[in-house]
CSV table of C-alpha atoms and ligand atoms in Angstrom, one decimal:
chain,number,residue,atom,x,y,z
A,1,MET,CA,61.1,152.0,106.3
A,2,SER,CA,60.5,148.4,105.3
A,3,LYS,CA,58.9,147.6,101.8
A,4,PHE,CA,55.5,146.8,103.5
A,5,SER,CA,55.2,149.9,105.5
A,6,ALA,CA,56.5,152.1,102.6
A,7,TYR,CA,53.9,150.5,100.1
A,8,ASP,CA,50.8,152.3,99.6
A,9,PHE,CA,47.8,149.8,99.0
A,10,LYS,CA,45.2,152.4,98.0
A,11,ASP,CA,42.8,150.4,95.7
A,12,GLN,CA,45.0,147.2,95.5
A,13,LYS,CA,43.9,143.9,96.5
A,14,ALA,CA,46.3,142.3,98.7
A,15,LEU,CA,46.4,138.4,99.1
A,16,VAL,CA,47.8,137.9,102.4
A,17,ARG,CA,49.2,134.3,103.5
A,18,VAL,CA,48.3,134.2,107.3
A,19,ASP,CA,48.9,131.4,109.8
A,20,PHE,CA,45.3,131.0,111.2
A,21,ASN,CA,45.9,127.4,112.1
A,22,VAL,CA,44.3,128.0,115.7
A,23,PRO,CA,43.3,125.4,118.0
A,24,LEU,CA,39.3,124.8,118.0
A,25,ASN,CA,37.5,122.9,120.7
A,26,LYS,CA,34.8,120.3,120.0
A,27,GLN,CA,32.1,123.1,119.7
A,28,PHE,CA,34.4,125.0,117.1
A,29,GLU,CA,35.3,127.7,119.6
A,30,ILE,CA,38.9,129.1,119.3
A,31,THR,CA,40.6,128.2,122.4
A,32,ASP,CA,43.8,130.4,121.6
A,33,ASP,CA,43.6,133.1,119.2
A,34,THR,CA,47.4,134.3,119.4
A,35,ARG,CA,48.0,133.7,115.7
A,36,MET,CA,44.9,135.7,114.5
A,37,ARG,CA,45.9,138.5,116.7
A,38,ALA,CA,49.4,138.4,115.3
A,39,ALA,CA,48.2,139.1,111.8
A,40,ILE,CA,45.9,142.2,112.8
A,41,PRO,CA,48.4,144.8,112.3
A,42,THR,CA,49.3,143.7,108.8
A,43,ILE,CA,45.5,143.7,107.9
A,44,GLN,CA,44.8,147.1,109.5
A,45,LYS,CA,47.6,148.8,107.7
A,46,ILE,CA,46.3,147.6,104.2
A,47,ARG,CA,42.9,148.7,105.0
A,48,ALA,CA,43.9,152.1,106.5
A,49,ASP,CA,45.6,152.8,103.2
A,50,GLY,CA,42.4,152.1,101.3
A,51,GLY,CA,43.3,148.7,100.2
A,52,MET,CA,41.3,145.4,100.2
A,53,VAL,CA,42.4,142.3,102.1
A,54,ILE,CA,42.2,138.7,100.9
A,55,LEU,CA,43.2,136.1,103.6
A,56,MET,CA,44.3,132.6,102.9
A,57,SER,CA,45.4,130.0,105.4
A,58,HIS,CA,45.5,126.3,106.3
A,59,LEU,CA,43.9,124.8,109.3
A,60,GLY,CA,44.9,121.4,110.6
A,61,ARG,CA,45.6,118.6,108.3
A,62,PRO,CA,42.8,117.7,106.1
A,63,LYS,CA,43.5,114.9,103.7
A,64,GLY,CA,43.2,116.8,100.6
A,65,GLY,CA,39.4,117.5,100.3
A,66,PRO,CA,36.9,119.6,102.2
A,67,GLU,CA,36.1,118.5,105.9
A,68,GLU,CA,33.8,120.2,107.9
A,69,LYS,CA,36.0,120.1,111.0
A,70,PHE,CA,38.9,121.9,109.2
A,71,SER,CA,36.7,124.7,108.0
A,72,LEU,CA,37.8,128.3,108.5
A,73,LYS,CA,34.2,129.4,108.9
A,74,PRO,CA,34.2,129.3,112.7
A,75,LEU,CA,37.0,132.2,112.6
A,76,ILE,CA,34.8,134.6,110.6
A,77,LYS,CA,32.9,136.4,113.5
A,78,HIS,CA,36.1,136.5,115.6
A,79,LEU,CA,38.2,137.9,113.1
A,80,GLY,CA,35.5,140.7,112.3
A,81,GLU,CA,35.5,141.5,116.3
A,82,LEU,CA,39.6,141.6,116.3
A,83,LEU,CA,39.3,144.2,113.4
A,84,GLY,CA,37.1,146.4,115.3
A,85,GLY,CA,33.8,145.3,114.1
A,86,VAL,CA,34.1,144.3,110.6
A,87,SER,CA,31.8,142.1,108.5
A,88,VAL,CA,34.2,139.6,107.0
A,89,LEU,CA,33.4,138.1,103.6
A,90,PHE,CA,33.7,134.5,103.2
A,91,ALA,CA,34.7,132.2,100.1
A,92,ASP,CA,33.7,128.4,100.5
A,93,ASP,CA,36.4,127.4,98.1
A,94,CYS,CA,39.7,129.3,97.9
A,95,ILE,CA,39.8,129.2,94.2
A,96,GLY,CA,36.9,129.1,91.6
A,97,LYS,CA,33.9,131.2,90.7
A,98,GLN,CA,32.6,132.3,93.9
A,99,ALA,CA,36.0,133.3,95.2
A,100,TYR,CA,36.7,135.4,92.0
A,101,SER,CA,33.4,136.9,92.2
A,102,LEU,CA,33.7,138.0,95.8
A,103,ALA,CA,37.3,139.1,95.2
A,104,GLY,CA,36.1,141.3,92.0
A,105,ASN,CA,33.5,143.0,94.0
A,106,MET,CA,35.5,144.3,96.9
A,107,LYS,CA,35.5,147.9,98.2
A,108,PRO,CA,38.3,149.5,100.0
A,109,GLY,CA,38.5,148.3,103.4
A,110,ASP,CA,36.8,145.0,102.8
A,111,VAL,CA,38.3,141.8,104.1
A,112,LEU,CA,37.8,138.3,102.4
A,113,LEU,CA,38.6,135.1,104.1
A,114,LEU,CA,39.2,132.2,101.7
A,115,GLU,CA,38.5,128.5,102.9
A,116,ASN,CA,41.2,126.2,104.1
A,117,LEU,CA,43.8,126.0,101.3
A,118,ARG,CA,44.6,122.4,102.2
A,119,PHE,CA,41.3,121.3,101.0
A,120,TYR,CA,43.3,121.0,97.8
A,121,SER,CA,46.3,118.6,98.1
A,122,GLN,CA,48.1,120.8,95.5
A,123,GLU,CA,48.7,123.2,98.3
A,124,GLU,CA,51.3,120.9,100.2
A,125,GLN,CA,52.4,119.7,96.9
A,126,GLY,CA,53.5,123.2,96.1
A,127,ASP,CA,51.7,122.9,92.7
A,128,GLU,CA,52.3,125.9,90.3
A,129,SER,CA,48.8,125.9,88.6
A,130,PHE,CA,47.0,126.0,91.9
A,131,ALA,CA,49.5,128.8,93.1
A,132,LYS,CA,48.8,130.7,89.9
A,133,LYS,CA,44.8,130.4,90.3
A,134,LEU,CA,45.2,131.9,93.8
A,135,ALA,CA,47.6,134.6,92.6
A,136,ALA,CA,44.8,135.7,90.0
A,137,LEU,CA,42.7,136.8,93.0
A,138,ALA,CA,44.9,139.9,93.7
A,139,ASP,CA,47.6,142.6,92.9
A,140,VAL,CA,49.9,142.1,95.6
A,141,TYR,CA,51.1,139.3,97.6
A,142,VAL,CA,51.9,139.5,101.4
A,143,ASN,CA,53.4,136.8,103.3
A,144,ASP,CA,52.8,137.1,106.9
A,145,ALA,CA,52.8,133.3,107.9
A,146,PHE,CA,56.3,132.9,109.6
A,147,GLY,CA,54.9,129.7,111.3
A,148,THR,CA,54.7,127.9,107.8
A,149,ALA,CA,57.7,129.6,106.1
A,150,HIS,CA,59.8,126.3,106.4
A,151,ARG,CA,57.2,124.9,104.0
A,152,ALA,CA,57.7,125.0,100.2
A,153,HIS,CA,53.7,125.1,99.5
A,154,ALA,CA,51.8,126.7,96.8
A,155,SER,CA,50.7,129.6,99.0
A,156,THR,CA,53.7,130.1,101.2
A,157,ALA,CA,56.5,130.0,98.6
A,158,VAL,CA,55.6,129.1,95.0
A,159,ILE,CA,52.9,131.8,94.5
A,160,ALA,CA,55.4,134.6,94.9
A,161,LYS,CA,56.7,134.3,91.2
A,162,PHE,CA,53.4,135.2,89.9
A,163,PHE,CA,53.7,138.8,91.3
A,164,PRO,CA,56.3,141.3,90.2
A,165,VAL,CA,59.2,142.0,92.7
A,166,GLU,CA,57.7,145.2,93.8
A,167,LYS,CA,54.5,143.6,94.5
A,168,ARG,CA,55.6,140.8,96.8
A,169,MET,CA,56.6,141.3,100.3
A,170,PHE,CA,56.6,140.4,104.0
A,171,GLY,CA,53.9,141.5,106.3
A,172,LEU,CA,54.8,143.2,109.6
A,173,LEU,CA,54.6,139.9,111.6
A,174,MET,CA,57.0,138.2,109.1
A,175,GLU,CA,59.2,141.3,109.1
A,176,GLY,CA,59.4,141.3,113.0
A,177,GLU,CA,60.2,137.6,113.0
A,178,VAL,CA,62.8,137.7,110.3
A,179,LYS,CA,64.5,140.8,111.8
A,180,SER,CA,64.5,139.1,115.2
A,181,ALA,CA,66.1,135.8,114.2
A,182,GLU,CA,68.5,137.6,111.9
A,183,ARG,CA,69.6,139.8,114.7
A,184,VAL,CA,70.4,136.6,117.1
A,185,LEU,CA,71.8,134.4,114.4
A,186,HIS,CA,74.1,136.9,112.3
A,187,LYS,CA,74.4,140.1,114.2
A,188,SER,CA,74.6,138.7,117.7
A,189,GLU,CA,76.3,141.0,120.4
A,190,LYS,CA,78.6,138.7,122.4
A,191,PRO,CA,78.4,136.7,124.8
A,192,PHE,CA,75.8,135.1,123.0
A,193,THR,CA,74.1,132.3,125.1
A,194,ALA,CA,71.7,129.6,123.7
A,195,ILE,CA,69.5,127.8,126.0
A,196,ILE,CA,68.2,124.5,124.7
A,197,GLY,CA,65.8,122.3,126.3
A,198,GLY,CA,63.0,119.9,125.8
A,199,ALA,CA,62.5,116.1,125.6
A,200,LYS,CA,64.7,114.8,122.9
A,201,VAL,CA,68.1,115.2,121.8
A,202,SER,CA,67.4,113.9,118.3
A,203,ASP,CA,65.0,117.0,117.6
A,204,LYS,CA,67.9,119.4,118.7
A,205,ILE,CA,71.0,117.9,117.3
A,206,LEU,CA,71.1,120.2,114.2
A,207,ILE,CA,70.3,123.4,115.9
A,208,ILE,CA,73.2,122.7,118.6
A,209,GLU,CA,75.5,121.8,115.6
A,210,ASN,CA,74.7,125.3,113.9
A,211,LEU,CA,74.9,127.2,117.2
A,212,LEU,CA,78.4,125.7,118.0
A,213,LYS,CA,79.3,128.1,115.3
A,214,LYS,CA,77.7,131.1,116.6
A,215,ALA,CA,77.2,130.9,120.5
A,216,ASN,CA,79.8,131.2,123.2
A,217,ASP,CA,77.7,129.3,125.9
A,218,ILE,CA,75.1,126.6,125.3
A,219,ILE,CA,72.9,125.7,128.4
A,220,ILE,CA,71.4,122.3,127.8
A,221,GLY,CA,68.4,121.5,130.2
A,222,GLY,CA,65.5,119.4,130.1
A,223,GLY,CA,65.1,115.5,129.4
A,224,MET,CA,67.6,116.0,126.6
A,225,ALA,CA,70.4,116.7,129.2
A,226,TYR,CA,70.5,113.2,130.4
A,227,THR,CA,71.8,111.7,127.1
A,228,PHE,CA,74.6,114.1,127.4
A,229,ILE,CA,75.3,113.3,131.0
A,230,LYS,CA,75.1,109.4,130.4
A,231,ALA,CA,77.5,110.0,127.4
A,232,GLN,CA,80.0,111.5,129.7
A,233,GLY,CA,79.9,108.4,132.0
A,234,GLY,CA,77.1,109.8,134.4
A,235,LYS,CA,74.6,107.3,136.2
A,236,ILE,CA,71.2,108.9,135.2
A,237,GLY,CA,68.8,106.2,136.7
A,238,ASN,CA,65.5,106.0,134.9
A,239,SER,CA,65.8,109.4,133.2
A,240,LEU,CA,65.1,110.2,129.6
A,241,CYS,CA,67.8,108.7,127.5
A,242,GLU,CA,68.4,108.2,123.8
A,243,GLU,CA,70.8,105.2,123.7
A,244,ASP,CA,71.2,105.6,120.0
A,245,ARG,CA,72.3,109.3,120.2
A,246,LEU,CA,75.2,108.8,122.8
A,247,ASP,CA,77.8,108.8,120.2
A,248,ILE,CA,76.4,112.1,118.7
A,249,ALA,CA,76.0,113.7,122.2
A,250,ARG,CA,80.0,112.8,122.9
A,251,ASP,CA,80.9,114.1,119.5
A,252,LEU,CA,78.9,117.5,119.9
A,253,LEU,CA,80.7,117.9,123.6
A,254,LYS,CA,84.1,117.2,122.0
A,255,ARG,CA,83.4,119.6,119.1
A,256,ALA,CA,82.2,122.4,121.5
A,257,ALA,CA,85.5,121.8,123.5
A,258,GLU,CA,87.7,122.2,120.3
A,259,MET,CA,85.7,125.2,119.2
A,260,GLY,CA,85.9,126.8,122.5
A,261,VAL,CA,82.2,126.9,123.1
A,262,ASN,CA,81.0,126.4,126.8
A,263,ILE,CA,78.4,123.6,127.2
A,264,HIS,CA,76.5,123.8,130.4
A,265,LEU,CA,74.9,120.8,131.6
A,266,PRO,CA,72.8,120.8,134.9
A,267,SER,CA,75.2,119.7,137.8
A,268,ASP,CA,72.2,118.6,139.7
A,269,SER,CA,68.5,117.6,139.2
A,270,VAL,CA,65.1,117.6,140.9
A,271,ILE,CA,64.4,113.8,140.7
A,272,ALA,CA,61.1,111.9,141.0
A,273,ASP,CA,60.2,108.2,141.9
A,274,LYS,CA,57.8,108.3,138.9
A,275,PHE,CA,56.7,110.5,136.1
A,276,ASP,CA,53.8,112.0,137.9
A,277,ALA,CA,52.4,115.2,139.2
A,278,ASP,CA,52.2,113.4,142.8
A,279,ALA,CA,55.5,111.6,142.5
A,280,GLN,CA,57.8,111.6,145.5
A,281,VAL,CA,60.5,114.1,144.9
A,282,SER,CA,64.3,114.4,146.0
A,283,THR,CA,67.4,116.1,144.6
A,284,ALA,CA,70.7,114.4,143.4
A,285,PRO,CA,73.7,115.2,141.3
A,286,SER,CA,72.6,114.8,137.6
A,287,ASN,CA,75.5,112.1,137.4
A,288,ALA,CA,74.3,110.1,140.2
A,289,ILE,CA,70.7,109.5,140.1
A,290,PRO,CA,69.5,106.4,141.8
A,291,ASP,CA,68.0,103.5,139.8
A,292,GLY,CA,64.3,103.7,139.9
A,293,TRP,CA,64.3,107.7,139.9
A,294,LEU,CA,64.3,110.1,137.1
A,295,GLY,CA,65.3,113.6,136.5
A,296,LEU,CA,62.4,115.8,135.9
A,297,ASP,CA,63.9,119.4,136.5
A,298,ILE,CA,67.1,121.0,136.9
A,299,GLY,CA,68.2,121.5,140.6
A,300,GLU,CA,69.2,124.3,142.8
A,301,ASN,CA,72.8,124.4,141.8
A,302,ALA,CA,72.1,124.3,138.1
A,303,ARG,CA,69.6,127.0,138.5
A,304,SER,CA,72.2,129.3,139.9
A,305,GLU,CA,75.0,128.3,137.4
A,306,PHE,CA,72.6,128.8,134.7
A,307,ARG,CA,71.4,132.1,135.9
A,308,ASN,CA,75.1,133.4,136.2
A,309,VAL,CA,75.7,132.5,132.5
A,310,ILE,CA,72.4,134.0,131.3
A,311,MET,CA,73.1,137.3,133.5
A,312,GLN,CA,76.5,137.7,131.7
A,313,SER,CA,74.8,137.5,128.3
A,314,LYS,CA,74.3,140.2,125.7
A,315,THR,CA,72.3,137.9,123.4
A,316,ILE,CA,70.0,135.0,124.4
A,317,LEU,CA,68.2,132.3,122.4
A,318,TRP,CA,65.9,130.2,124.3
A,319,ASN,CA,64.2,127.0,122.9
A,320,GLY,CA,62.6,124.2,125.1
A,321,PRO,CA,61.9,124.1,128.8
A,322,MET,CA,64.3,123.0,131.5
A,323,GLY,CA,61.9,120.3,133.1
A,324,VAL,CA,58.3,118.8,132.9
A,325,PHE,CA,57.0,122.5,133.6
A,326,GLU,CA,53.4,121.2,133.0
A,327,MET,CA,53.6,119.7,136.5
A,328,GLU,CA,53.8,122.1,139.4
A,329,LYS,CA,56.8,120.2,141.3
A,330,PHE,CA,59.0,120.4,138.1
A,331,GLN,CA,58.4,123.9,137.0
A,332,ILE,CA,61.0,125.7,139.1
A,333,GLY,CA,64.0,125.4,136.7
A,334,THR,CA,62.0,126.6,133.7
A,335,LYS,CA,60.6,129.4,135.8
A,336,ALA,CA,64.0,130.3,137.2
A,337,VAL,CA,65.5,130.5,133.5
A,338,ALA,CA,62.6,132.7,132.3
A,339,GLU,CA,63.4,135.0,135.2
A,340,ALA,CA,66.9,135.2,134.6
A,341,VAL,CA,66.3,135.9,130.8
A,342,ALA,CA,63.7,138.6,131.8
A,343,GLU,CA,66.3,140.3,134.0
A,344,ALA,CA,69.3,140.1,131.5
A,345,THR,CA,66.9,141.6,129.2
A,346,GLU,CA,66.2,144.5,131.4
A,347,LYS,CA,69.9,144.9,131.8
A,348,GLY,CA,70.3,145.3,128.1
A,349,ALA,CA,70.6,141.9,126.5
A,350,TYR,CA,68.5,141.0,123.4
A,351,SER,CA,66.5,137.9,124.0
A,352,LEU,CA,64.4,135.6,121.6
A,353,VAL,CA,62.2,133.0,122.9
A,354,GLY,CA,60.8,130.4,120.3
A,355,GLY,CA,59.6,126.9,120.1
A,356,GLY,CA,56.0,125.7,121.3
A,357,ASP,CA,57.0,124.9,124.8
A,358,SER,CA,59.2,127.6,125.8
A,359,VAL,CA,56.7,130.1,124.6
A,360,ALA,CA,53.8,128.3,126.5
A,361,ALA,CA,56.1,128.6,129.5
A,362,VAL,CA,56.9,132.4,129.2
A,363,ASN,CA,53.3,133.1,128.9
A,364,GLN,CA,52.3,130.7,131.7
A,365,PHE,CA,54.8,132.3,133.9
A,366,GLY,CA,54.0,136.0,132.9
A,367,PHE,CA,57.2,136.7,131.3
A,368,ALA,CA,56.3,137.3,127.7
A,369,ASP,CA,56.4,141.0,127.6
A,370,LYS,CA,59.7,141.0,129.5
A,371,VAL,CA,61.8,139.4,126.8
A,372,SER,CA,62.7,141.2,123.6
A,373,TYR,CA,60.8,138.9,121.2
A,374,VAL,CA,58.6,136.0,121.4
A,375,SER,CA,58.5,134.0,118.1
A,376,THR,CA,55.2,132.6,116.9
A,377,GLY,CA,56.9,129.8,114.6
A,378,GLY,CA,57.8,126.7,116.3
A,379,GLY,CA,59.3,124.6,113.5
A,380,ALA,CA,60.2,127.5,111.2
A,381,MET,CA,62.2,129.1,114.0
A,382,LEU,CA,63.9,125.7,114.7
A,383,GLU,CA,64.7,125.2,111.1
A,384,TYR,CA,66.2,128.9,110.7
A,385,PHE,CA,68.4,128.3,113.7
A,386,GLU,CA,69.5,125.1,112.0
A,387,GLY,CA,70.9,127.3,109.2
A,388,LYS,CA,68.6,126.1,106.7
A,389,ILE,CA,66.9,128.6,104.0
A,390,LEU,CA,63.1,128.9,104.8
A,391,PRO,CA,61.3,128.6,101.3
A,392,GLY,CA,58.6,131.1,102.5
A,393,ILE,CA,61.5,133.8,103.3
A,394,ALA,CA,63.7,132.8,100.2
A,395,ALA,CA,60.5,133.3,97.7
A,396,VAL,CA,59.7,136.8,98.8
A,397,SER,CA,63.4,137.9,99.0
A,398,ALA,CA,64.4,136.6,95.7
A,399,PHE,CA,65.0,139.3,93.0
B,1,AMP,P1,60.2,119.5,123.1
B,1,AMP,O1,58.9,119.3,122.6
B,1,AMP,O2,61.3,118.5,122.7
B,1,AMP,O3,60.8,120.7,123.2
B,1,AMP,O4,60.0,119.0,124.6
B,1,AMP,C1,59.0,119.6,125.6
B,1,AMP,C2,58.7,118.6,126.5
B,1,AMP,O5,59.6,118.2,127.1
B,1,AMP,C3,57.7,119.1,127.7
B,1,AMP,O6,56.4,118.7,127.5
B,1,AMP,C4,58.5,118.8,128.9
B,1,AMP,O7,57.5,118.3,129.8
B,1,AMP,C5,59.2,117.7,128.3
B,1,AMP,N1,60.4,117.6,129.3
B,1,AMP,C6,61.1,118.4,129.7
B,1,AMP,N2,62.1,118.0,130.7
B,1,AMP,C7,62.0,116.7,130.7
B,1,AMP,C8,62.3,115.7,131.6
B,1,AMP,N3,63.5,115.9,132.3
B,1,AMP,N4,62.1,114.6,131.4
B,1,AMP,C9,60.9,114.1,130.7
B,1,AMP,N5,60.4,115.2,129.9
B,1,AMP,C10,61.0,116.4,130.0
C-alpha cells in the first residue's frame, strides 16, 4: 500500500498542492475540468478518514499581485459539486489572518480552497519564508500536482522540508503519474517503442536523446519529421523545417544507428497546397514533396509501417500528433496511431500517452480509456522523459 493510502488523516489538516490551472472563458466558466476531477480521489480519501483538506493551486500567469481574472473563486461552486455537494470554504489570500482563522476553525470533512498562490511572486521564486507561512496552515503536506512537478516553486518543492518525512507525501494522482512514468522509463518490457510527433524538433531533441538509451524503436511523425527527412537529403517542398537543427537531426540519426535503435520516419505524406482546412490535398513520398506543397500528415504507407511497429511493442510512449489533427483532412495519421496503440494495449502492451496535443487527440478520437495511462502533465512529463529530476518529486521523495 502506498504512503498516502496507508496514512490515517483522522483529525489531521492536510495541505494539498493541486493543479487547478483550468481554462476559463470570458464569463469565468470552466471550459475543461479535467484537472479538478483528477484531484477528487485524493481529496475524498482525506475527508473519508475524518481529515480536513486545504487546497492550494496556481491559475494562469498573474504578474505577482492579485488580479480578478486569475482568481480561483469561480472554481468554488463546481468543486463543491464534484465533491458530491460540499460547501467549500474560500480564503481570499493564501496566507494571512483570514486563511489561518478559516484553517483553525475547520472540522473533519471540511474543504478550504486558498486564493491563487501566484498572487505572490515568492511562489515562483521558491521563497522559503513564503513556503513556511503556507506550511503553518496544516499538519501534513500532500503534493498532487504532477503538472507543476517540474517547477521548483514554494508550494511544489520548497514547502516539503517544513513537514517531517512521515507527514509529506504524494497524492493519488501524483502516485499514479510517477508509477506510470517509472514503469515506462525504468522498467519497460521490451520491445519499447516511443512515438514522438508535433511541430518542433527543437522541443523534442532532449527527449529523443534520452530515449535513444531506452527504446528499441522511435517513430517520428508530425511536422518535426521533415527536418530529419531533409537532413537525409530529401526534398520536402514547403514543409516545416528547422534549418538550424539539421545537424542535430543528422547526429541523432547517426547515434541511433550506432546504438541499434530503429528510427522510423514517415515514408510518405499527405501533402497540401497550403496550410488550410480547405487546401487541395495529394500524397507524395516524404522525400519528394513538390515545391509549393507541404506535408501535413503521414501517408498510407507510413500508417501501415508505424502500425506494424506499434503492434509488436510491449511498452509504448506517445507524445505529439502525427499531423495537423485539428483539421479533418490531416487527422487520419494521428487517428491511425491512436487506434494501433489501443489495439496493442488490448493485446497486453503498456501504453502511456502524454503531452497536451496527444492527450487532446486520444480524447477527441475516443481512445482515452483504451490506453494504459493518460498523463495530466505536459511539460512535467516531457522533462521526466528527458531524464531530468523533477523538483516536485525530489522534494517529497527526499529523506
Ligand atoms: P507540439 O506542441 O510541438 O507537440 O506540436 C503540436 C502541433 O503540431 C499541433 O498543433 C499540430 O497541428 C502541429 N503539427 C503536426 N504535424 C504538423 C505538420 N506536418 N505541419 C505543421 N504542423 C504540424
